[in-house]
Amino acid sequence: MARFVKKQKQEIGVSPDELLFRGRQKTDEITLRIIDYDSENLEENAINKIQEALEFQEKNSVTWLNVDGLHNASIMEEISKGFNIDSLILAEVMNTRTRPKVVEHKNCIFISIKMLQQNSETDLLSFENLSLIITKTVLISFQEKKGDVFEPVRERIRKHKKRIRNSGTDYLAFALLDIVIDNYIYVISVLGEKIESLEDDIAIEPRQSLIHEINNYKRELNFLRKSIKPAKEMIFALSKMESDLIDENSYIHFKELQDNINHASDATDSYREIMSDQLNIYHTTISSK
């Protein structure tokens, strides 16, 4: 399979708004969770049917519906009909290979971004597509599998932090995206420490195995760049978007996202240059010896 462009033969000719799962299924069970809150009240429940979430649309509060698992077309259809969301958007949600993007529709904003997580115990990197649909009072997040990456945001809501409890769905979207980008920076920092640790070995005791390590790190870095560069474009587009669904006070927070994604992008460029220098030093040292 091609590394950068992936298309299954059976997908050719399929209508763009057909609710067809495109990707690798990462969970068997679909999990639905609701958090509904305002400045005074909080309700948090696991639900079994989308129908249970529809009643919250009538409330003057912020409703966060989180969907873990993207392969159930009937659930996506219920979301489309129940929340009056174009099926074209839900078809995008079900395509895990979609490029990071932000698109404003007539009654919502659709955001897609790649989410990376580094397991500190196993050192393994997990990768999944995150989609957000933002309406005036409801934010729907879609993850490929169940996880706790957004638990810090839930804790801020539970602990009655004023900024998030007094803000709307636009600020909630910022809080979730902020977690995603912070994970970018963390993943890059972990890889960066490995890259920097090679410098002394290259200068003092150059060996063939170092070339293999550098090449492995280059592949990892290129993988990160493939996610971060389009995410940067998406964040910049979001920060410039003029929408009735984004409060004027929220743009300062989206500017913060800009700064953070710039930091992540610049770091990948810096480490790319470092590895190029390391290769030059390696070959110079070998030649001198």
PDB file of C-alpha atoms in Angstrom:
ATOM      1  CA  MET A   1       0.000   0.000   0.000  1.00  0.00           C
ATOM      2  CA  ALA A   2       1.228   3.510  -0.815  1.00  0.00           C
ATOM      3  CA  ARG A   3       2.637   5.435   2.124  1.00  0.00           C
ATOM      4  CA  PHE A   4       1.025   8.818   1.465  1.00  0.00           C
ATOM      5  CA  VAL A   5      -2.107   8.169  -0.608  1.00  0.00           C
ATOM      6  CA  LYS A   6      -4.451   5.332   0.335  1.00  0.00           C
ATOM      7  CA  LYS A   7      -7.558   4.330  -1.572  1.00  0.00           C
ATOM      8  CA  GLN A   8      -9.378   1.011  -1.543  1.00  0.00           C
ATOM      9  CA  LYS A   9     -10.642  -0.225  -4.913  1.00  0.00           C
ATOM     10  CA  GLN A  10     -14.159  -0.800  -3.531  1.00  0.00           C
ATOM     11  CA  GLU A  11     -14.355   2.913  -2.602  1.00  0.00           C
ATOM     12  CA  ILE A  12     -14.035   4.066  -6.220  1.00  0.00           C
ATOM     13  CA  GLY A  13     -17.317   5.547  -7.423  1.00  0.00           C
ATOM     14  CA  VAL A  14     -18.910   5.637  -3.962  1.00  0.00           C
ATOM     15  CA  SER A  15     -20.970   8.780  -3.305  1.00  0.00           C
ATOM     16  CA  PRO A  16     -19.124  11.293  -1.059  1.00  0.00           C
ATOM     17  CA  ASP A  17     -22.068  11.400   1.377  1.00  0.00           C
ATOM     18  CA  GLU A  18     -22.469   7.628   1.729  1.00  0.00           C
ATOM     19  CA  LEU A  19     -21.959   6.537   5.341  1.00  0.00           C
ATOM     20  CA  LEU A  20     -19.196   4.038   4.674  1.00  0.00           C
ATOM     21  CA  PHE A  21     -16.427   3.341   7.185  1.00  0.00           C
ATOM     22  CA  ARG A  22     -13.009   3.899   5.627  1.00  0.00           C
ATOM     23  CA  GLY A  23     -10.074   2.826   7.758  1.00  0.00           C
ATOM     24  CA  ARG A  24      -8.931   0.173  10.211  1.00  0.00           C
ATOM     25  CA  GLN A  25     -11.467  -0.623  12.914  1.00  0.00           C
ATOM     26  CA  LYS A  26      -9.865  -0.147  16.353  1.00  0.00           C
ATOM     27  CA  THR A  27     -12.762  -1.077  18.638  1.00  0.00           C
ATOM     28  CA  ASP A  28     -15.713  -3.444  18.508  1.00  0.00           C
ATOM     29  CA  GLU A  29     -18.018  -1.532  20.818  1.00  0.00           C
ATOM     30  CA  ILE A  30     -19.353   1.965  20.193  1.00  0.00           C
ATOM     31  CA  THR A  31     -19.236   4.059  23.385  1.00  0.00           C
ATOM     32  CA  LEU A  32     -21.406   7.158  23.815  1.00  0.00           C
ATOM     33  CA  ARG A  33     -20.816   9.688  26.594  1.00  0.00           C
ATOM     34  CA  ILE A  34     -22.631  12.908  27.410  1.00  0.00           C
ATOM     35  CA  ILE A  35     -21.465  15.857  29.497  1.00  0.00           C
ATOM     36  CA  ASP A  36     -23.966  18.701  29.747  1.00  0.00           C
ATOM     37  CA  TYR A  37     -23.078  21.817  31.734  1.00  0.00           C
ATOM     38  CA  ASP A  38     -23.529  25.518  32.319  1.00  0.00           C
ATOM     39  CA  SER A  39     -22.114  27.833  34.986  1.00  0.00           C
ATOM     40  CA  GLU A  40     -24.173  26.164  37.750  1.00  0.00           C
ATOM     41  CA  ASN A  41     -25.237  22.674  36.670  1.00  0.00           C
ATOM     42  CA  LEU A  42     -23.474  19.537  35.467  1.00  0.00           C
ATOM     43  CA  GLU A  43     -24.848  16.259  34.130  1.00  0.00           C
ATOM     44  CA  GLU A  44     -22.583  13.409  33.003  1.00  0.00           C
ATOM     45  CA  ASN A  45     -23.800  10.058  31.699  1.00  0.00           C
ATOM     46  CA  ALA A  46     -22.899   7.103  29.540  1.00  0.00           C
ATOM     47  CA  ILE A  47     -25.795   6.581  27.126  1.00  0.00           C
ATOM     48  CA  ASN A  48     -26.913   3.653  24.998  1.00  0.00           C
ATOM     49  CA  LYS A  49     -28.733   5.437  22.168  1.00  0.00           C
ATOM     50  CA  ILE A  50     -28.321   8.699  20.288  1.00  0.00           C
ATOM     51  CA  GLN A  51     -31.990   9.387  21.052  1.00  0.00           C
ATOM     52  CA  GLU A  52     -30.992   9.994  24.689  1.00  0.00           C
ATOM     53  CA  ALA A  53     -28.712  12.846  23.608  1.00  0.00           C
ATOM     54  CA  LEU A  54     -31.263  14.691  21.469  1.00  0.00           C
ATOM     55  CA  GLU A  55     -33.198  16.109  24.432  1.00  0.00           C
ATOM     56  CA  PHE A  56     -30.168  18.197  25.413  1.00  0.00           C
ATOM     57  CA  GLN A  57     -30.498  20.295  22.247  1.00  0.00           C
ATOM     58  CA  GLU A  58     -33.427  22.133  23.824  1.00  0.00           C
ATOM     59  CA  LYS A  59     -31.441  23.153  26.917  1.00  0.00           C
ATOM     60  CA  ASN A  60     -29.644  26.459  27.295  1.00  0.00           C
ATOM     61  CA  SER A  61     -26.348  24.765  28.137  1.00  0.00           C
ATOM     62  CA  VAL A  62     -23.249  23.261  26.528  1.00  0.00           C
ATOM     63  CA  THR A  63     -23.590  19.611  25.548  1.00  0.00           C
ATOM     64  CA  TRP A  64     -20.558  17.481  24.749  1.00  0.00           C
ATOM     65  CA  LEU A  65     -21.355  14.174  23.071  1.00  0.00           C
ATOM     66  CA  ASN A  66     -18.317  11.932  22.679  1.00  0.00           C
ATOM     67  CA  VAL A  67     -18.477   8.973  20.290  1.00  0.00           C
ATOM     68  CA  ASP A  68     -15.769   6.297  20.536  1.00  0.00           C
ATOM     69  CA  GLY A  69     -15.801   4.069  17.435  1.00  0.00           C
ATOM     70  CA  LEU A  70     -16.590   5.176  13.892  1.00  0.00           C
ATOM     71  CA  HIS A  71     -17.694   2.027  12.061  1.00  0.00           C
ATOM     72  CA  ASN A  72     -21.440   1.958  12.860  1.00  0.00           C
ATOM     73  CA  ALA A  73     -23.277   3.597   9.949  1.00  0.00           C
ATOM     74  CA  SER A  74     -26.687   3.448  11.682  1.00  0.00           C
ATOM     75  CA  ILE A  75     -25.413   5.500  14.634  1.00  0.00           C
ATOM     76  CA  MET A  76     -23.916   8.048  12.242  1.00  0.00           C
ATOM     77  CA  GLU A  77     -27.251   8.265  10.425  1.00  0.00           C
ATOM     78  CA  GLU A  78     -29.056   8.854  13.729  1.00  0.00           C
ATOM     79  CA  ILE A  79     -26.618  11.664  14.544  1.00  0.00           C
ATOM     80  CA  SER A  80     -27.120  13.150  11.086  1.00  0.00           C
ATOM     81  CA  LYS A  81     -30.922  13.158  11.382  1.00  0.00           C
ATOM     82  CA  GLY A  82     -31.180  13.930  15.097  1.00  0.00           C
ATOM     83  CA  PHE A  83     -28.813  16.910  15.077  1.00  0.00           C
ATOM     84  CA  ASN A  84     -29.653  18.034  11.519  1.00  0.00           C
ATOM     85  CA  ILE A  85     -26.088  17.533  10.286  1.00  0.00           C
ATOM     86  CA  ASP A  86     -25.384  16.959   6.586  1.00  0.00           C
ATOM     87  CA  SER A  87     -24.561  13.295   5.910  1.00  0.00           C
ATOM     88  CA  LEU A  88     -21.547  14.513   3.903  1.00  0.00           C
ATOM     89  CA  ILE A  89     -19.974  15.582   7.208  1.00  0.00           C
ATOM     90  CA  LEU A  90     -20.625  12.228   8.880  1.00  0.00           C
ATOM     91  CA  ALA A  91     -19.147  10.487   5.832  1.00  0.00           C
ATOM     92  CA  GLU A  92     -15.979  12.529   6.432  1.00  0.00           C
ATOM     93  CA  VAL A  93     -16.022  11.467  10.091  1.00  0.00           C
ATOM     94  CA  MET A  94     -16.112   7.801   9.043  1.00  0.00           C
ATOM     95  CA  ASN A  95     -13.062   8.275   6.808  1.00  0.00           C
ATOM     96  CA  THR A  96     -10.074   7.939   9.145  1.00  0.00           C
ATOM     97  CA  ARG A  97      -7.712   8.862   6.302  1.00  0.00           C
ATOM     98  CA  THR A  98      -9.185  12.321   5.798  1.00  0.00           C
ATOM     99  CA  ARG A  99      -6.718  15.217   5.800  1.00  0.00           C
ATOM    100  CA  PRO A 100      -6.785  17.693   8.722  1.00  0.00           C
ATOM    101  CA  LYS A 101      -9.268  20.404   7.795  1.00  0.00           C
ATOM    102  CA  VAL A 102     -11.804  22.903   9.075  1.00  0.00           C
ATOM    103  CA  VAL A 103     -14.988  23.587   7.099  1.00  0.00           C
ATOM    104  CA  GLU A 104     -17.922  25.797   8.030  1.00  0.00           C
ATOM    105  CA  HIS A 105     -21.342  24.475   7.048  1.00  0.00           C
ATOM    106  CA  LYS A 106     -24.733  26.154   7.356  1.00  0.00           C
ATOM    107  CA  ASN A 107     -25.301  25.123  10.988  1.00  0.00           C
ATOM    108  CA  CYS A 108     -21.967  23.767  12.199  1.00  0.00           C
ATOM    109  CA  ILE A 109     -18.183  23.760  11.918  1.00  0.00           C
ATOM    110  CA  PHE A 110     -16.417  20.513  11.040  1.00  0.00           C
ATOM    111  CA  ILE A 111     -12.842  19.917  12.212  1.00  0.00           C
ATOM    112  CA  SER A 112     -10.611  16.937  11.476  1.00  0.00           C
ATOM    113  CA  ILE A 113      -7.124  16.459  12.942  1.00  0.00           C
ATOM    114  CA  LYS A 114      -4.668  13.625  13.578  1.00  0.00           C
ATOM    115  CA  MET A 115      -4.151  12.781  17.240  1.00  0.00           C
ATOM    116  CA  LEU A 116      -0.846  11.352  18.511  1.00  0.00           C
ATOM    117  CA  GLN A 117      -0.100   9.879  21.935  1.00  0.00           C
ATOM    118  CA  GLN A 118       3.153   8.581  23.402  1.00  0.00           C
ATOM    119  CA  ASN A 119       2.914   5.794  25.963  1.00  0.00           C
ATOM    120  CA  SER A 120       5.534   6.682  28.585  1.00  0.00           C
ATOM    121  CA  GLU A 121       5.810   3.056  29.749  1.00  0.00           C
ATOM    122  CA  THR A 122       6.050   1.201  26.418  1.00  0.00           C
ATOM    123  CA  ASP A 123       7.429   4.137  24.360  1.00  0.00           C
ATOM    124  CA  LEU A 124       4.902   3.222  21.657  1.00  0.00           C
ATOM    125  CA  LEU A 125       3.199   5.915  19.589  1.00  0.00           C
ATOM    126  CA  SER A 126      -0.535   5.630  18.923  1.00  0.00           C
ATOM    127  CA  PHE A 127      -2.227   7.437  16.052  1.00  0.00           C
ATOM    128  CA  GLU A 128      -5.899   8.126  15.361  1.00  0.00           C
ATOM    129  CA  ASN A 129      -8.192  10.555  13.615  1.00  0.00           C
ATOM    130  CA  LEU A 130     -10.198  13.004  15.709  1.00  0.00           C
ATOM    131  CA  SER A 131     -13.265  14.786  14.328  1.00  0.00           C
ATOM    132  CA  LEU A 132     -15.229  17.606  15.954  1.00  0.00           C
ATOM    133  CA  ILE A 133     -18.622  18.968  14.954  1.00  0.00           C
ATOM    134  CA  ILE A 134     -19.389  22.302  16.600  1.00  0.00           C
ATOM    135  CA  THR A 135     -22.929  23.689  16.745  1.00  0.00           C
ATOM    136  CA  LYS A 136     -24.284  26.552  18.841  1.00  0.00           C
ATOM    137  CA  THR A 137     -24.983  24.417  21.916  1.00  0.00           C
ATOM    138  CA  VAL A 138     -23.642  20.946  21.073  1.00  0.00           C
ATOM    139  CA  LEU A 139     -20.124  19.706  20.383  1.00  0.00           C
ATOM    140  CA  ILE A 140     -19.770  16.145  19.067  1.00  0.00           C
ATOM    141  CA  SER A 141     -16.321  14.546  19.195  1.00  0.00           C
ATOM    142  CA  PHE A 142     -15.496  11.341  17.351  1.00  0.00           C
ATOM    143  CA  GLN A 143     -12.566   9.093  18.271  1.00  0.00           C
ATOM    144  CA  GLU A 144     -11.532   5.813  16.679  1.00  0.00           C
ATOM    145  CA  LYS A 145     -11.299   4.101  20.056  1.00  0.00           C
ATOM    146  CA  LYS A 146     -11.980   4.744  23.710  1.00  0.00           C
ATOM    147  CA  GLY A 147      -9.244   6.633  25.544  1.00  0.00           C
ATOM    148  CA  ASP A 148      -8.552   9.054  28.368  1.00  0.00           C
ATOM    149  CA  VAL A 149      -6.654  11.745  26.456  1.00  0.00           C
ATOM    150  CA  PHE A 150      -9.424  14.308  27.132  1.00  0.00           C
ATOM    151  CA  GLU A 151      -9.833  13.438  30.806  1.00  0.00           C
ATOM    152  CA  PRO A 152      -8.072  16.688  31.875  1.00  0.00           C
ATOM    153  CA  VAL A 153     -10.811  18.656  30.087  1.00  0.00           C
ATOM    154  CA  ARG A 154     -13.532  16.596  31.793  1.00  0.00           C
ATOM    155  CA  GLU A 155     -11.855  17.230  35.147  1.00  0.00           C
ATOM    156  CA  ARG A 156     -11.858  20.979  34.539  1.00  0.00           C
ATOM    157  CA  ILE A 157     -15.591  20.787  33.852  1.00  0.00           C
ATOM    158  CA  ARG A 158     -16.219  18.637  36.948  1.00  0.00           C
ATOM    159  CA  LYS A 159     -14.143  20.924  39.172  1.00  0.00           C
ATOM    160  CA  HIS A 160     -16.196  23.927  38.089  1.00  0.00           C
ATOM    161  CA  LYS A 161     -13.351  25.838  36.447  1.00  0.00           C
ATOM    162  CA  LYS A 162     -14.945  29.166  35.601  1.00  0.00           C
ATOM    163  CA  ARG A 163     -13.535  29.747  32.132  1.00  0.00           C
ATOM    164  CA  ILE A 164     -14.750  26.490  30.629  1.00  0.00           C
ATOM    165  CA  ARG A 165     -18.024  26.400  32.594  1.00  0.00           C
ATOM    166  CA  ASN A 166     -18.894  29.956  31.526  1.00  0.00           C
ATOM    167  CA  SER A 167     -17.932  29.499  27.861  1.00  0.00           C
ATOM    168  CA  GLY A 168     -19.569  27.864  24.867  1.00  0.00           C
ATOM    169  CA  THR A 169     -18.862  25.019  22.472  1.00  0.00           C
ATOM    170  CA  ASP A 170     -16.167  27.060  20.711  1.00  0.00           C
ATOM    171  CA  TYR A 171     -14.072  27.209  23.884  1.00  0.00           C
ATOM    172  CA  LEU A 172     -14.653  23.490  24.499  1.00  0.00           C
ATOM    173  CA  ALA A 173     -13.324  22.818  20.982  1.00  0.00           C
ATOM    174  CA  PHE A 174     -10.257  24.916  21.806  1.00  0.00           C
ATOM    175  CA  ALA A 175      -9.667  22.910  25.004  1.00  0.00           C
ATOM    176  CA  LEU A 176      -9.767  19.613  23.085  1.00  0.00           C
ATOM    177  CA  LEU A 177      -7.497  20.866  20.291  1.00  0.00           C
ATOM    178  CA  ASP A 178      -5.094  22.250  22.887  1.00  0.00           C
ATOM    179  CA  ILE A 179      -4.716  18.728  24.314  1.00  0.00           C
ATOM    180  CA  VAL A 180      -3.992  17.364  20.825  1.00  0.00           C
ATOM    181  CA  ILE A 181      -1.301  19.951  20.097  1.00  0.00           C
ATOM    182  CA  ASP A 182       0.270  19.596  23.557  1.00  0.00           C
ATOM    183  CA  ASN A 183       0.652  15.904  22.742  1.00  0.00           C
ATOM    184  CA  TYR A 184       2.391  16.834  19.485  1.00  0.00           C
ATOM    185  CA  ILE A 185       4.924  18.855  21.468  1.00  0.00           C
ATOM    186  CA  TYR A 186       5.398  16.061  24.005  1.00  0.00           C
ATOM    187  CA  VAL A 187       5.921  13.402  21.316  1.00  0.00           C
ATOM    188  CA  ILE A 188       8.468  15.626  19.531  1.00  0.00           C
ATOM    189  CA  SER A 189      10.312  16.296  22.807  1.00  0.00           C
ATOM    190  CA  VAL A 190      10.620  12.555  23.506  1.00  0.00           C
ATOM    191  CA  LEU A 191      12.015  11.936  20.021  1.00  0.00           C
ATOM    192  CA  GLY A 192      14.231  15.017  20.325  1.00  0.00           C
ATOM    193  CA  GLU A 193      15.907  13.686  23.455  1.00  0.00           C
ATOM    194  CA  LYS A 194      16.804  10.496  21.579  1.00  0.00           C
ATOM    195  CA  ILE A 195      18.200  12.459  18.644  1.00  0.00           C
ATOM    196  CA  GLU A 196      20.282  14.750  20.855  1.00  0.00           C
ATOM    197  CA  SER A 197      21.667  11.791  22.818  1.00  0.00           C
ATOM    198  CA  LEU A 198      23.436  10.584  19.655  1.00  0.00           C
ATOM    199  CA  GLU A 199      25.715  13.614  19.367  1.00  0.00           C
ATOM    200  CA  ASP A 200      28.433  12.505  21.801  1.00  0.00           C
ATOM    201  CA  ASP A 201      28.506   8.961  20.397  1.00  0.00           C
ATOM    202  CA  ILE A 202      28.911  10.258  16.859  1.00  0.00           C
ATOM    203  CA  ALA A 203      31.831  12.500  17.792  1.00  0.00           C
ATOM    204  CA  ILE A 204      33.602  10.079  20.176  1.00  0.00           C
ATOM    205  CA  GLU A 205      32.791   6.591  18.930  1.00  0.00           C
ATOM    206  CA  PRO A 206      31.160   6.577  15.484  1.00  0.00           C
ATOM    207  CA  ARG A 207      29.810   3.153  14.553  1.00  0.00           C
ATOM    208  CA  GLN A 208      27.638   1.772  11.798  1.00  0.00           C
ATOM    209  CA  SER A 209      24.669   1.196  14.133  1.00  0.00           C
ATOM    210  CA  LEU A 210      24.381   4.959  14.650  1.00  0.00           C
ATOM    211  CA  ILE A 211      23.467   5.355  10.990  1.00  0.00           C
ATOM    212  CA  HIS A 212      20.588   2.927  11.483  1.00  0.00           C
ATOM    213  CA  GLU A 213      19.406   4.872  14.545  1.00  0.00           C
ATOM    214  CA  ILE A 214      19.528   8.176  12.689  1.00  0.00           C
ATOM    215  CA  ASN A 215      17.591   6.723   9.766  1.00  0.00           C
ATOM    216  CA  ASN A 216      14.959   5.298  12.150  1.00  0.00           C
ATOM    217  CA  TYR A 217      14.567   8.670  13.838  1.00  0.00           C
ATOM    218  CA  LYS A 218      14.304  10.355  10.436  1.00  0.00           C
ATOM    219  CA  ARG A 219      11.416   8.058   9.548  1.00  0.00           C
ATOM    220  CA  GLU A 220       9.683   8.830  12.850  1.00  0.00           C
ATOM    221  CA  LEU A 221      10.195  12.551  12.349  1.00  0.00           C
ATOM    222  CA  ASN A 222       8.834  12.433   8.802  1.00  0.00           C
ATOM    223  CA  PHE A 223       5.770  10.628  10.142  1.00  0.00           C
ATOM    224  CA  LEU A 224       5.242  13.409  12.697  1.00  0.00           C
ATOM    225  CA  ARG A 225       5.708  16.101  10.067  1.00  0.00           C
ATOM    226  CA  LYS A 226       3.077  14.411   7.887  1.00  0.00           C
ATOM    227  CA  SER A 227       0.543  14.979  10.699  1.00  0.00           C
ATOM    228  CA  ILE A 228       1.722  18.323  12.047  1.00  0.00           C
ATOM    229  CA  LYS A 229       2.133  20.331   8.826  1.00  0.00           C
ATOM    230  CA  PRO A 230      -1.511  19.960   7.650  1.00  0.00           C
ATOM    231  CA  ALA A 231      -2.694  20.423  11.244  1.00  0.00           C
ATOM    232  CA  LYS A 232      -0.860  23.750  11.261  1.00  0.00           C
ATOM    233  CA  GLU A 233      -2.721  24.835   8.120  1.00  0.00           C
ATOM    234  CA  MET A 234      -6.015  23.812   9.735  1.00  0.00           C
ATOM    235  CA  ILE A 235      -5.334  25.762  12.952  1.00  0.00           C
ATOM    236  CA  PHE A 236      -4.404  28.875  10.975  1.00  0.00           C
ATOM    237  CA  ALA A 237      -7.631  28.609   8.941  1.00  0.00           C
ATOM    238  CA  LEU A 238      -9.656  28.164  12.138  1.00  0.00           C
ATOM    239  CA  SER A 239      -8.094  31.215  13.788  1.00  0.00           C
ATOM    240  CA  LYS A 240      -9.058  33.363  10.772  1.00  0.00           C
ATOM    241  CA  MET A 241     -12.569  31.971  10.377  1.00  0.00           C
ATOM    242  CA  GLU A 242     -15.382  34.494  10.845  1.00  0.00           C
ATOM    243  CA  SER A 243     -18.320  32.487  12.109  1.00  0.00           C
ATOM    244  CA  ASP A 244     -21.383  33.108  14.242  1.00  0.00           C
ATOM    245  CA  LEU A 245     -20.458  29.893  16.080  1.00  0.00           C
ATOM    246  CA  ILE A 246     -17.200  31.386  17.378  1.00  0.00           C
ATOM    247  CA  ASP A 247     -17.393  34.039  20.078  1.00  0.00           C
ATOM    248  CA  GLU A 248     -15.140  37.035  19.581  1.00  0.00           C
ATOM    249  CA  ASN A 249     -13.432  36.310  22.908  1.00  0.00           C
ATOM    250  CA  SER A 250     -12.393  32.845  21.700  1.00  0.00           C
ATOM    251  CA  TYR A 251     -10.078  34.095  18.967  1.00  0.00           C
ATOM    252  CA  ILE A 252      -7.365  34.866  21.515  1.00  0.00           C
ATOM    253  CA  HIS A 253      -7.400  31.167  22.452  1.00  0.00           C
ATOM    254  CA  PHE A 254      -7.161  30.063  18.833  1.00  0.00           C
ATOM    255  CA  LYS A 255      -4.162  32.398  18.525  1.00  0.00           C
ATOM    256  CA  GLU A 256      -2.621  30.428  21.392  1.00  0.00           C
ATOM    257  CA  LEU A 257      -3.167  27.255  19.365  1.00  0.00           C
ATOM    258  CA  GLN A 258      -1.344  28.950  16.490  1.00  0.00           C
ATOM    259  CA  ASP A 259       1.666  29.649  18.690  1.00  0.00           C
ATOM    260  CA  ASN A 260       1.758  26.070  19.989  1.00  0.00           C
ATOM    261  CA  ILE A 261       1.442  24.421  16.588  1.00  0.00           C
ATOM    262  CA  ASN A 262       4.169  26.755  15.291  1.00  0.00           C
ATOM    263  CA  HIS A 263       6.380  25.575  18.135  1.00  0.00           C
ATOM    264  CA  ALA A 264       5.718  21.933  17.217  1.00  0.00           C
ATOM    265  CA  SER A 265       6.355  22.561  13.514  1.00  0.00           C
ATOM    266  CA  ASP A 266       9.563  24.528  14.140  1.00  0.00           C
ATOM    267  CA  ALA A 267      10.834  21.768  16.436  1.00  0.00           C
ATOM    268  CA  THR A 268      10.428  19.125  13.701  1.00  0.00           C
ATOM    269  CA  ASP A 269      12.351  21.353  11.283  1.00  0.00           C
ATOM    270  CA  SER A 270      15.125  21.893  13.848  1.00  0.00           C
ATOM    271  CA  TYR A 271      15.543  18.194  14.563  1.00  0.00           C
ATOM    272  CA  ARG A 272      15.604  17.488  10.854  1.00  0.00           C
ATOM    273  CA  GLU A 273      18.564  19.864  10.511  1.00  0.00           C
ATOM    274  CA  ILE A 274      20.261  18.340  13.556  1.00  0.00           C
ATOM    275  CA  MET A 275      20.100  14.860  12.035  1.00  0.00           C
ATOM    276  CA  SER A 276      21.515  16.177   8.765  1.00  0.00           C
ATOM    277  CA  ASP A 277      24.410  17.699  10.735  1.00  0.00           C
ATOM    278  CA  GLN A 278      24.864  14.439  12.638  1.00  0.00           C
ATOM    279  CA  LEU A 279      25.274  12.516   9.396  1.00  0.00           C
ATOM    280  CA  ASN A 280      27.861  15.022   8.181  1.00  0.00           C
ATOM    281  CA  ILE A 281      29.768  14.789  11.467  1.00  0.00           C
ATOM    282  CA  TYR A 282      29.658  10.999  11.320  1.00  0.00           C
ATOM    283  CA  HIS A 283      31.113  10.839   7.811  1.00  0.00           C
ATOM    284  CA  THR A 284      33.737  13.515   8.622  1.00  0.00           C
ATOM    285  CA  THR A 285      34.833  11.646  11.752  1.00  0.00           C
ATOM    286  CA  ILE A 286      35.042   8.335   9.900  1.00  0.00           C
ATOM    287  CA  SER A 287      37.105   9.978   7.136  1.00  0.00           C
ATOM    288  CA  SER A 288      39.461  11.550   9.691  1.00  0.00           C
ATOM    289  CA  LYS A 289      40.035   8.237  11.431  1.00  0.00           C
TER     290      LYS A 289
END
